[in-house]
Amino acid sequence: MLLGAIADDLTGASDLALMLSREGMRTIQTIGVPSGNVDLTHIDAVVVALKSRTNPATEAVAMSLEALAWLRAAGARQIIFKYCSTFDSTAKGNIGPVTDALLAALDVDLTIVCPAFPANGRTVYKGHLFLAEKLLSESPMRNHPLTPMTDSSLVRLMAAQSSLKVGLVGQEIVARGAEALREAFRAARALGDRVLVVDAISDQDLRTIGEAVADFPLITGGSGIAIGLPENFRRAGLLSGNSEPGSFTAPRGGAAILAGSCSEATRGQIQAAIAAGMPSMRIDPIDIAQGRVTVGGAADWALEQGENTPLIYSSADPTEVRAAQDALGRQKAGEIIEHFLAETAIMLRANGVRRIIVAGGETSGAVVGALAPAALYIGPEIDPGVPWTLTMGEAEPMALALKSGNFGTADFFLKAWELLQ
Ligand SMILES: Nc1ncnc2c1ncn2[C@@H]1O[C@H](COP(=O)(O)OP(=O)(O)O)[C@@H](O)[C@H]1O
Ligand SMILES: O=C(O)[C@@H](O)C(=O)COP(=O)(O)O
């Protein structure tokens, strides 16, 4: 094992695992910190998927340190802390505290912050995070149900969360290449900076950054930051040039889509699926809280759809989400949906469903946490950042696609199935 990653949510973990496997590392994703033995023969990278994104900092730090200890014991030579490409964090954000704690545990004096993922429109320029042509704070992320993002300055966000000195390396330096960047790291160290936001507007920038951080024990960022890392191991003769992603045979069985993401992309995908005739059931947190909808009812409805893939969704627009949160509380409204969809998944599995798409990071955390596979094997890419995965260590494996709320083309729920044989 060469590279170890700690991801703060499930969709983010499979996004990163896909990136590493596309770049030639044989990668698996574990669900939480493994409690038993994991066979790491022929594995180059392990991504430990936590569900820590919205947890209080002390909890997120403890979970991340536990993952770090496991990864180091398993032989990881470099660690990535993976958070969202939209820097999703609560008002009491835990990205800073987790970064501080990982730096301390590794006894390291400098790391970088770079959530850029140009393939999905996330770029960092002058320390500001953009989603396509919009600043983060002007994008739909300002209305996220759990982590509304109203500031686009990564330097300001990180400085508010971390106890360490935060600096910035601009794109003009990145564009000059890895040696210029290493020089900027030396200068930043001399100034006492410990956490450096690094601009990146293209995959080429990310590859340059990847090369320049080859000797960094800790790197933090989105999945994009991993694009250049496998090449460092290849250059050092530690990774064979031809480690192709393995073959993927999807289990036979029923299919379903469970969507708890309220992101704009997911809502568009739901509209497209319904317009194409996909049977759908909308669930609402207030109806669930008041007992008007039950897991058994939803699962029965899904199973009655036969050959037609059913879509169960709670996704709603910002006004509807706010109304539910006003009635139930922000966290409670989210938990009700997450719990409902997780229980539904268990009931569907018990009735032969073997292929599930889950939309939403927190939602995926709840669903996969309930299904409780030990690990996920990374299969084919559906869209940038979203692979099919296969549950590992189970008598009857399932194919799962964990879709980040904001990822995927409009026809994602329709086309994803075509990749399963
Ligand atoms: N109708 C709704 N009202 C309030 N909260 C909701 C509703 N539907 C889903 N949620 C919650 O919103 C959160 C969405 O987060 P997540 O699953 O991570 O999606 P994304 O990937 O888009 O960020 C979850 O906690 C989910 O339970
Ligand atoms: O980096 C990203 O954007 C994703 O990998 C990610 O973390 C997704 O989180 P959700 O939008 O909450 O699914």
Coordinates of C-alpha atoms and ligand atoms in Angstrom, one line a residue, residues 9 11-12 15 53 82-86 88 122 360-362 403-407, ligand 2:
D9 CA -18.0 11.4 3.2
T11 CA -19.5 10.0 -2.2
G12 CA -16.3 12.0 -1.8
D15 CA -14.9 10.2 -6.2
R53 CA -18.4 16.2 7.3
K82 CA -10.3 14.5 1.1
Y83 CA -13.1 17.0 1.6
C84 CA -15.6 18.4 -0.8
S85 CA -14.7 20.2 -4.0
T86 CA -17.1 22.9 -2.7
D88 CA -18.6 21.9 2.4
R122 CA -14.4 23.6 -9.6
G360 CA -26.2 12.6 -1.8
G361 CA -23.1 12.3 0.4
E362 CA -24.8 12.3 3.8
K403 CA -23.5 10.0 -6.5
S404 CA -22.3 13.3 -5.1
G405 CA -25.3 15.7 -5.1
N406 CA -23.8 18.0 -7.6
F407 CA -22.2 15.6 -10.0
Ligands
LIG2 O1 -15.5 16.7 -4.0 C1 -16.7 16.6 -4.3 O2 -17.4 17.5 -4.7 C2 -17.4 15.3 -4.0 O3 -16.5 14.2 -4.0 C3 -18.0 15.3 -2.6 O4 -17.3 15.3 -1.6 C4 -19.4 15.2 -2.7 O5 -20.1 15.6 -1.5 P1 -21.7 15.6 -1.6 O6 -22.1 16.8 -2.6 O7 -22.2 15.9 -0.3 O8 -22.2 14.3 -2.2

